[in-house]
CSV table of C-alpha atoms in Angstrom, one decimal:
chain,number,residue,atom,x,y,z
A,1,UNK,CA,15.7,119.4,20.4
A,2,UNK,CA,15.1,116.1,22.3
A,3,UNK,CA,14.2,116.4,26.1
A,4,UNK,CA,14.0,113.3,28.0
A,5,UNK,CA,12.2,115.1,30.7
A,6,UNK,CA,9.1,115.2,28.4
A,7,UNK,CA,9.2,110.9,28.5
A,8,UNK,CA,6.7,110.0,29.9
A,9,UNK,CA,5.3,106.9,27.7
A,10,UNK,CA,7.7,105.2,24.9
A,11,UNK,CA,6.8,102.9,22.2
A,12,UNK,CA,9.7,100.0,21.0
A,13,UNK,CA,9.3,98.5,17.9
A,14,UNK,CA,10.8,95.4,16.2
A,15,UNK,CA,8.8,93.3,14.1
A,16,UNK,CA,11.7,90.9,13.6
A,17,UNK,CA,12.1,86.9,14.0
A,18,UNK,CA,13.4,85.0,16.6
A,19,UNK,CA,17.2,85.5,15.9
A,20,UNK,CA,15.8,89.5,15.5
A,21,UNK,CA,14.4,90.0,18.6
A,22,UNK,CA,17.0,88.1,20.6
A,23,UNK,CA,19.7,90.4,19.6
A,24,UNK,CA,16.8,93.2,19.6
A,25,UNK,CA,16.6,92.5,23.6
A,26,UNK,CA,20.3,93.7,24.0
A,27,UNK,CA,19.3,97.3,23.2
A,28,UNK,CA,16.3,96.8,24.4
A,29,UNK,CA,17.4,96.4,27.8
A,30,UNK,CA,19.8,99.3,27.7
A,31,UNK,CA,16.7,101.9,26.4
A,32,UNK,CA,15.1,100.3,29.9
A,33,UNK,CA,17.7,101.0,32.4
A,34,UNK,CA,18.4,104.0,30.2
A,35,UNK,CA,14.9,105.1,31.6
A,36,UNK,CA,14.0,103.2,33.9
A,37,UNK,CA,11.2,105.4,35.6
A,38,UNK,CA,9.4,105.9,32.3
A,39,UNK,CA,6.3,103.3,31.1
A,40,UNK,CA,7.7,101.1,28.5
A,41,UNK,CA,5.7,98.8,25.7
A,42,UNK,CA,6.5,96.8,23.2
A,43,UNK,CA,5.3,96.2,19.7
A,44,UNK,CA,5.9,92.8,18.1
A,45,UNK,CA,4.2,90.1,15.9
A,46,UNK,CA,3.1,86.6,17.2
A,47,UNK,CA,4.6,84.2,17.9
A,48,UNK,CA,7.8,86.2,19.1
A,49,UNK,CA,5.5,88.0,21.7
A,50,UNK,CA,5.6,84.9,24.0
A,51,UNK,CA,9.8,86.0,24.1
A,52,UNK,CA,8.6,88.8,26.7
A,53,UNK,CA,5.4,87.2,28.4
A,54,UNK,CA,5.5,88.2,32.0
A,55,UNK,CA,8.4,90.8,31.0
A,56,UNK,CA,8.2,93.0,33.8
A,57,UNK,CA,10.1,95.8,32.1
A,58,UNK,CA,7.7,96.3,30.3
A,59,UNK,CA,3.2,98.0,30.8
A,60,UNK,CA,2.1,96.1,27.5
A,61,UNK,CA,3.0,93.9,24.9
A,62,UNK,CA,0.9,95.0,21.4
A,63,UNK,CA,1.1,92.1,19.6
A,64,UNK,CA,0.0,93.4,16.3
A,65,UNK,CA,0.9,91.5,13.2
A,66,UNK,CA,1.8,94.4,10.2
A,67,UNK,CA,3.7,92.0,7.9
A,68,UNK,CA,1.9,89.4,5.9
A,69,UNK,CA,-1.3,90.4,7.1
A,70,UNK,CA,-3.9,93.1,5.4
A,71,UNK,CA,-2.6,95.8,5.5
A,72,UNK,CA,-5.7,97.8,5.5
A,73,UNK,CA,-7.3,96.1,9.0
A,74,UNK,CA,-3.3,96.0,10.4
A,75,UNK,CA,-2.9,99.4,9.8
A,76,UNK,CA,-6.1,100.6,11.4
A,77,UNK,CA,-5.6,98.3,14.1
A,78,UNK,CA,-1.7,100.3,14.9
A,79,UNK,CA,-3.0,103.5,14.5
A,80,UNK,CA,-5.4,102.9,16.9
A,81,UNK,CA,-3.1,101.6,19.0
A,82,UNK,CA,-1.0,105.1,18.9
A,83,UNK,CA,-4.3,106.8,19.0
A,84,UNK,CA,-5.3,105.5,22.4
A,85,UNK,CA,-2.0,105.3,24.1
A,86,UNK,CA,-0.9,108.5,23.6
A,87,UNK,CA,3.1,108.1,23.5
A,88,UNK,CA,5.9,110.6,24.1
A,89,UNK,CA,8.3,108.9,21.9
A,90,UNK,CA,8.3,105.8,19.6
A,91,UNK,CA,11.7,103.8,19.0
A,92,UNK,CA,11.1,102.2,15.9
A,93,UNK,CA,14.3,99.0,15.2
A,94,UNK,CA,12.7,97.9,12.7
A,95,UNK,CA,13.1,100.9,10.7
A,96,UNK,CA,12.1,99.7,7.2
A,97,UNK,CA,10.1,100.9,4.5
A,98,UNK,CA,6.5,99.6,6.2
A,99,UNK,CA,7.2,101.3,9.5
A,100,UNK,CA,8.4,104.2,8.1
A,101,UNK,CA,4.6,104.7,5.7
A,102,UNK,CA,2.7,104.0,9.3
A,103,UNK,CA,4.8,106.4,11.5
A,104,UNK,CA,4.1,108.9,8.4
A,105,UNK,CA,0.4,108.1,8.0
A,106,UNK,CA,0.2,108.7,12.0
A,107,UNK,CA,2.1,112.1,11.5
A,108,UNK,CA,-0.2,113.0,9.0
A,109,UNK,CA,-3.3,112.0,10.8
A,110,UNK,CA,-2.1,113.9,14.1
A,111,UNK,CA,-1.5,110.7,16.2
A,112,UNK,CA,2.2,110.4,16.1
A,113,UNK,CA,4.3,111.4,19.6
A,114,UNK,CA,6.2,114.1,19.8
A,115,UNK,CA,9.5,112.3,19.5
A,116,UNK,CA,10.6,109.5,16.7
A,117,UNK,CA,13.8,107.6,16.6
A,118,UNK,CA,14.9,105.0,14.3
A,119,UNK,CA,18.3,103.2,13.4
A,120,UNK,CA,18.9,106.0,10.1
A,121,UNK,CA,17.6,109.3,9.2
A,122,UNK,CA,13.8,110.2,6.9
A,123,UNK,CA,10.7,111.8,7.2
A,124,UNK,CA,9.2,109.7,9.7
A,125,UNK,CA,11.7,110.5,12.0
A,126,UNK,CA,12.8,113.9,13.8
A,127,UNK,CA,15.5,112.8,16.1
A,128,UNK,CA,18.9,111.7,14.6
A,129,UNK,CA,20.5,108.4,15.1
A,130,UNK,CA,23.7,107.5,16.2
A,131,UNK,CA,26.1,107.5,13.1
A,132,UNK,CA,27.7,103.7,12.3
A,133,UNK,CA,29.9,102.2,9.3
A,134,UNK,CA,28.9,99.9,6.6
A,135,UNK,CA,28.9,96.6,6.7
A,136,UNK,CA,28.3,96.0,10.4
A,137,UNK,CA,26.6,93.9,12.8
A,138,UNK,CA,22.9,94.5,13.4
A,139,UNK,CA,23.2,95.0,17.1
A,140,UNK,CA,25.4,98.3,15.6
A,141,UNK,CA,22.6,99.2,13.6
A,142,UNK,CA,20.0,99.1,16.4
A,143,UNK,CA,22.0,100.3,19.0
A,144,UNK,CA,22.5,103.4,16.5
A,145,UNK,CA,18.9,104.4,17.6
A,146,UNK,CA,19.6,104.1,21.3
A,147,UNK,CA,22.8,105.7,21.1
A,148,UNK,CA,20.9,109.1,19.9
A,149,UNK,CA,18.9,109.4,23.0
A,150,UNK,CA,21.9,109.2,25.3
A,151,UNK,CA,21.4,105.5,26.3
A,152,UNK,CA,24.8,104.2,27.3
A,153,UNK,CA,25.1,101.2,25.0
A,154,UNK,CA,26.5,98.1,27.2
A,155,UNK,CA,24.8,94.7,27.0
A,156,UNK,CA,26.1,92.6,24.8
A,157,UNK,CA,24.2,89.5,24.9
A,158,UNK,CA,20.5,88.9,24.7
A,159,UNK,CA,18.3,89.6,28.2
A,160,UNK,CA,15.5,87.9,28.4
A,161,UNK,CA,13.1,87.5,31.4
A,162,UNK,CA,11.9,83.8,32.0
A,163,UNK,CA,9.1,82.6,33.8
A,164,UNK,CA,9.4,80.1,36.6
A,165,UNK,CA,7.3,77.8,34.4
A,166,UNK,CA,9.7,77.7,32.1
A,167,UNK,CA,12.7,77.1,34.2
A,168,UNK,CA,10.4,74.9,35.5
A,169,UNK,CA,9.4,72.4,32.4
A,170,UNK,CA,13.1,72.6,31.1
A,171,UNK,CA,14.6,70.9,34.2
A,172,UNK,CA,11.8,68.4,34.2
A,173,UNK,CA,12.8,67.6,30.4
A,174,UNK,CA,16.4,67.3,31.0
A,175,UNK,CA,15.6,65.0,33.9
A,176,UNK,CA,13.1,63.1,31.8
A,177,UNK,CA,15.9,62.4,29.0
A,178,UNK,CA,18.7,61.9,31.7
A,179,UNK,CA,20.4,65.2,30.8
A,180,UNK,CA,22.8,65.7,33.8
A,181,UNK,CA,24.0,69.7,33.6
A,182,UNK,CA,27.6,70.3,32.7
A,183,UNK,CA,27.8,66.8,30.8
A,184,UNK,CA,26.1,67.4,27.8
A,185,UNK,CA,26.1,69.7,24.3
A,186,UNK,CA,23.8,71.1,22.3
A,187,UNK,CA,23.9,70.4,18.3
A,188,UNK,CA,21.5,72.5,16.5
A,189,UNK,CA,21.8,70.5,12.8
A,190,UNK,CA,18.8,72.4,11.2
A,191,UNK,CA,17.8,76.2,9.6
A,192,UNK,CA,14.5,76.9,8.0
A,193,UNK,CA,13.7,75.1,4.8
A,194,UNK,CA,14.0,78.6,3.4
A,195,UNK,CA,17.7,78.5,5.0
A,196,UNK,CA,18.6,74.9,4.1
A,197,UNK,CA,22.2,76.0,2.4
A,198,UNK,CA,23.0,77.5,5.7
A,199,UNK,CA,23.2,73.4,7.2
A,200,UNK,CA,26.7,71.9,8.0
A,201,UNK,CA,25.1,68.6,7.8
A,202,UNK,CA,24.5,65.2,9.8
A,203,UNK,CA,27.4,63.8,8.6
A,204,UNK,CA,29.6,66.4,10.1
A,205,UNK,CA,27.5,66.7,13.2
A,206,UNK,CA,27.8,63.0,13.8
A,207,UNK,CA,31.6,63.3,13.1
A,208,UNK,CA,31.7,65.9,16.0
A,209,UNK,CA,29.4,64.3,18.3
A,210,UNK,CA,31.9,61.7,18.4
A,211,UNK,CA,35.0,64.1,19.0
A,212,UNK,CA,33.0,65.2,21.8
A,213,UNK,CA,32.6,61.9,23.3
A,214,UNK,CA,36.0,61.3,23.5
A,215,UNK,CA,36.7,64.5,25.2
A,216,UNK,CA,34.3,63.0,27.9
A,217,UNK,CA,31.0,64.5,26.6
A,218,UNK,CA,28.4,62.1,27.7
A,219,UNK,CA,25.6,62.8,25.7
A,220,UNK,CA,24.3,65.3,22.6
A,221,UNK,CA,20.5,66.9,23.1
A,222,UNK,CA,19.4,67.9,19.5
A,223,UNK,CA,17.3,70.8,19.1
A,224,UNK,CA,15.3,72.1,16.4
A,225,UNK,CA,12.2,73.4,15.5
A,226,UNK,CA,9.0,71.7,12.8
A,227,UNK,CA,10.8,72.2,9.4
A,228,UNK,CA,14.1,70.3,10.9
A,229,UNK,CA,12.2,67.6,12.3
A,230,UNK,CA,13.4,64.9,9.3
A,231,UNK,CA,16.9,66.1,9.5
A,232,UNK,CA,16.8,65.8,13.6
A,233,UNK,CA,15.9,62.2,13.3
A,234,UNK,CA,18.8,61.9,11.2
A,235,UNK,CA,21.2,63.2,13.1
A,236,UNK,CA,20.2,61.3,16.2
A,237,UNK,CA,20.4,57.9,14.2
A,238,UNK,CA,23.6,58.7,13.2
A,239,UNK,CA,24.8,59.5,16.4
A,240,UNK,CA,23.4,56.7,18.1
A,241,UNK,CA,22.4,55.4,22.1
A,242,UNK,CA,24.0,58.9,23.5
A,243,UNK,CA,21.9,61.0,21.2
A,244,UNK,CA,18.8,62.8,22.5
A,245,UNK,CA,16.3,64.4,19.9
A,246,UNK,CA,14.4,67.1,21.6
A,247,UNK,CA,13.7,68.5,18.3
A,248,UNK,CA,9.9,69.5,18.0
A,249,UNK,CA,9.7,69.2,22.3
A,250,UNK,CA,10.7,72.5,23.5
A,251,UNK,CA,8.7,76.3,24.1
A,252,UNK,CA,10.5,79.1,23.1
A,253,UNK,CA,11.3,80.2,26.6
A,254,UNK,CA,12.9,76.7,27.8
A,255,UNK,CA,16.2,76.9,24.8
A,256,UNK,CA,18.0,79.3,27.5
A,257,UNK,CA,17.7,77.1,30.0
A,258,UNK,CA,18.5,74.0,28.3
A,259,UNK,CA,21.4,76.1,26.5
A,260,UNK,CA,22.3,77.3,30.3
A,261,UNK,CA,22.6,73.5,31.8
A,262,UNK,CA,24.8,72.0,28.5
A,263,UNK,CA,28.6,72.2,28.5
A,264,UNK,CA,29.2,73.1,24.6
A,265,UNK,CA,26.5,74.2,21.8
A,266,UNK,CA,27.2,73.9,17.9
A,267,UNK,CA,24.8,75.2,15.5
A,268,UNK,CA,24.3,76.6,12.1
A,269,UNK,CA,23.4,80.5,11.3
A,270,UNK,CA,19.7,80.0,12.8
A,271,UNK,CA,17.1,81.4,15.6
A,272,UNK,CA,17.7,78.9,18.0
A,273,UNK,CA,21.1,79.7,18.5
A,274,UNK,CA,20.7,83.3,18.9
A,275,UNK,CA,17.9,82.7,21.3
A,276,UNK,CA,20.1,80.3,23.6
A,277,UNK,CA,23.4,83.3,23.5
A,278,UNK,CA,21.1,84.7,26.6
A,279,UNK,CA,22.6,81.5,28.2
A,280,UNK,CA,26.7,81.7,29.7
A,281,UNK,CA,27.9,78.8,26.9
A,282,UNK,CA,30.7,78.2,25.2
A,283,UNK,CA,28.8,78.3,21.5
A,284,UNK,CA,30.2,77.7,18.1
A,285,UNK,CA,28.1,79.0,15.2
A,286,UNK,CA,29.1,77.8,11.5
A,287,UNK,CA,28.2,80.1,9.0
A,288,UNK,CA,28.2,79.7,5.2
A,289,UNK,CA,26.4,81.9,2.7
A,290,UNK,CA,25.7,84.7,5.7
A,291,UNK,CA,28.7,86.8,6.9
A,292,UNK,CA,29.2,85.7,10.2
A,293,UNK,CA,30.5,89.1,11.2
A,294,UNK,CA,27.6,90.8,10.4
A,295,UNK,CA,24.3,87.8,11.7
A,296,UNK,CA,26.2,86.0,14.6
A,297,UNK,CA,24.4,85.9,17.9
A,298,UNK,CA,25.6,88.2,20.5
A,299,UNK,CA,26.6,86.4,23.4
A,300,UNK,CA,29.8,86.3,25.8
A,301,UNK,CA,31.2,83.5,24.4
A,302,UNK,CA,30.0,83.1,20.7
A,303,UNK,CA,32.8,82.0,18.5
A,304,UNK,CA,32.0,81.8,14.8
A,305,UNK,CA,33.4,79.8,11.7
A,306,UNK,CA,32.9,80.8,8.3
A,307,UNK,CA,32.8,78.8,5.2
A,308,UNK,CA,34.2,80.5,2.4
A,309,UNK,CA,31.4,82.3,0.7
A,310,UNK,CA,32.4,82.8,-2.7
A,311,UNK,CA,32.6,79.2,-2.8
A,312,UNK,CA,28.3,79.2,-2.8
A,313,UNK,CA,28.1,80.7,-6.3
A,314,UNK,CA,30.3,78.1,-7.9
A,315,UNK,CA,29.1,74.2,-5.9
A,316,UNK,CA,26.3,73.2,-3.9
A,317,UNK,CA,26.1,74.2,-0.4
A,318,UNK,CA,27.0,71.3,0.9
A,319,UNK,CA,30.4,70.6,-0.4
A,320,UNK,CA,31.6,74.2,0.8
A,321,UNK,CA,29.9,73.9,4.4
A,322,UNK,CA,31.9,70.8,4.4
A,323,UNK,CA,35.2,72.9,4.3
A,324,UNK,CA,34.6,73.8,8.2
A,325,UNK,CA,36.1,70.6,9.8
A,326,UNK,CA,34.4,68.6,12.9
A,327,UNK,CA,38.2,69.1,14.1
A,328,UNK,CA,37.8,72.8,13.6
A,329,UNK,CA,34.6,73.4,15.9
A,330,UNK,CA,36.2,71.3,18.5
A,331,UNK,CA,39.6,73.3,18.7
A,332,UNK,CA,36.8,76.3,18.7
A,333,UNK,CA,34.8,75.4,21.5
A,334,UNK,CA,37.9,74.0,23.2
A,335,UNK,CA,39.1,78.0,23.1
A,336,UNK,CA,36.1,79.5,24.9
């Protein structure tokens, strides 16, 4: 029988990317008002750790990297980790088969807490989850976990605590570039190489850019990170004089910001987008072979447009993104 009283000390895990961990935070703020006089850490893998740096919420960040690394050394180094601090209770949303083996080695070697929680039901565990459907979002499937320990589950967007120096270096690169707040959008054209059938496409971006224009947009900041550099340049060819490529020139921390300041945001299913949903925009995420009701970013005003999946096993990606119109996104966008 759980008793919060004996919380003390809690360990939250989430291993996740970038789009993970920003719809992670949600819950993760809830578990932190949920007990809000109990020391909090966190357990992540670089580079996502820098998402939290300066997080006041919570004593520690353990930066340990457990996937793709050795999994001898990485597992030493997290049971030690356990060993030292001496938890209460361990959250673990990342709940997967490599979590599960550590939280049962540390059972076995006497260094688990007294309490374990994660998003379904299995050895590892001894609290029960919070029941949820099939086919659901993910922020249903973590907030399963939190729901079992009592936390009243209400954010619905991703919190994120950012440093003056951050809000900081993102005004001075919107000022550099000319980007007045209120009077510019957001495209987001790219996805991982490993994602690439997830990409609408410069043609279509450039189709919208110009839609926008006429609706008295002045001016589209493209964002992306080092595998979508090619495609940026693209994009901001096609678009022309009122295109600004900031792809490859932002920190993690500044996309809220940036995302905060712009009037509308476009992009495809991709980290960048869920990261900038901590920002109040009117976003427009265009989905293909992932179901957007299960992957879109959380966010108050996240609309989503889905291209007909069944239409990936049967052409190439980039004839059934194309059935999402330019004219489509706008009357989206113009919605929110």
């Amino acid at each position: 029988m759980f008793n919060s009283k004996d919380v003390k000390k809690i360990l939250i895990m989430r291993w996740g990317s970038m789009g993970d961990l920003a719809i992670c935070s949600a819950v993760i703020n809830d578990i932190c008002k949920h007990f809000r006089d109990v020391e909090i850490q966190l357990n992540v893998e670089p580079p996502w750790d820098k998402l939290f740096q300066d997080d006041t919420r919570f004593s520690k960040i353990h930066n340990i990297k457990v996937r793709k690394a050795p999994r001898l050394s990485s597992t030493r180094a997290w049971l030690s980790m356990l060993r030292r601090e001496k938890f209460d209770l361990i959250i673990d949303l990342q709940c997967n088969d490599r979590s599960m083996i550590l939280l049962n080695l540390a059972r076995l070697l006497g260094v688990a807490p007294k309490y374990r929680m994660g998003t379904k039901s299995g050895l590892a565990y001894n609290l029960d989850a919070s029941p949820y459907g099939e086919k659901v979002h993910a922020l249903e499937i973590l907030r399963a976990a939190a729901k079992g320990l009592g936390v009243d589950c209400q954010t619905g967007q991703p919190v994120l605590s950012i440093p003056n120096e951050y809000q900081q270096s993102a005004e001075a690169l919107l000022q550099e570039h000319g980007l007045q707040a209120k009077n510019f959008a957001v495209l987001v054209p790219g996805s991982s190489l490993s994602g690439a059938k997830k990409r609408w496409g410069v043609k279509n971006y450039a189709a919208l850019a110009e839609l926008l224009f006429e609706q008295g947009v002045e001016s589209c900041a493209i964002l992306g990170g080092p595998d979508e550099i090619e495609l940026c340049s693209q994009l901001a060819d096609s678009i022309g004089e009122k295109a600004v490529n900031l792809c490859g020139k932002t920190q993690l921390l500044e996309i809220p910001v940036i995302a905060e300041r712009a009037q509308y945001m476009v992009s495809n299913d991709t980290g960048t987008a869920h990261l900038a949903a901590a920002a109040d925009i009117a976003m427009v995420i265009i989905c293909g072979p992932t179901d957007a009701s299960r992957v879109h970013p959380i966010g108050k005003r996240v609309a989503t447009l889905q291209a007909p999946m069944e239409c990936f096993a049967q052409h190439p990606a980039e004839q059934c993104m194309a059935k999402v119109s330019p004219s489509q996104v706008w009357l989206a966008l113009e919605n929110l």
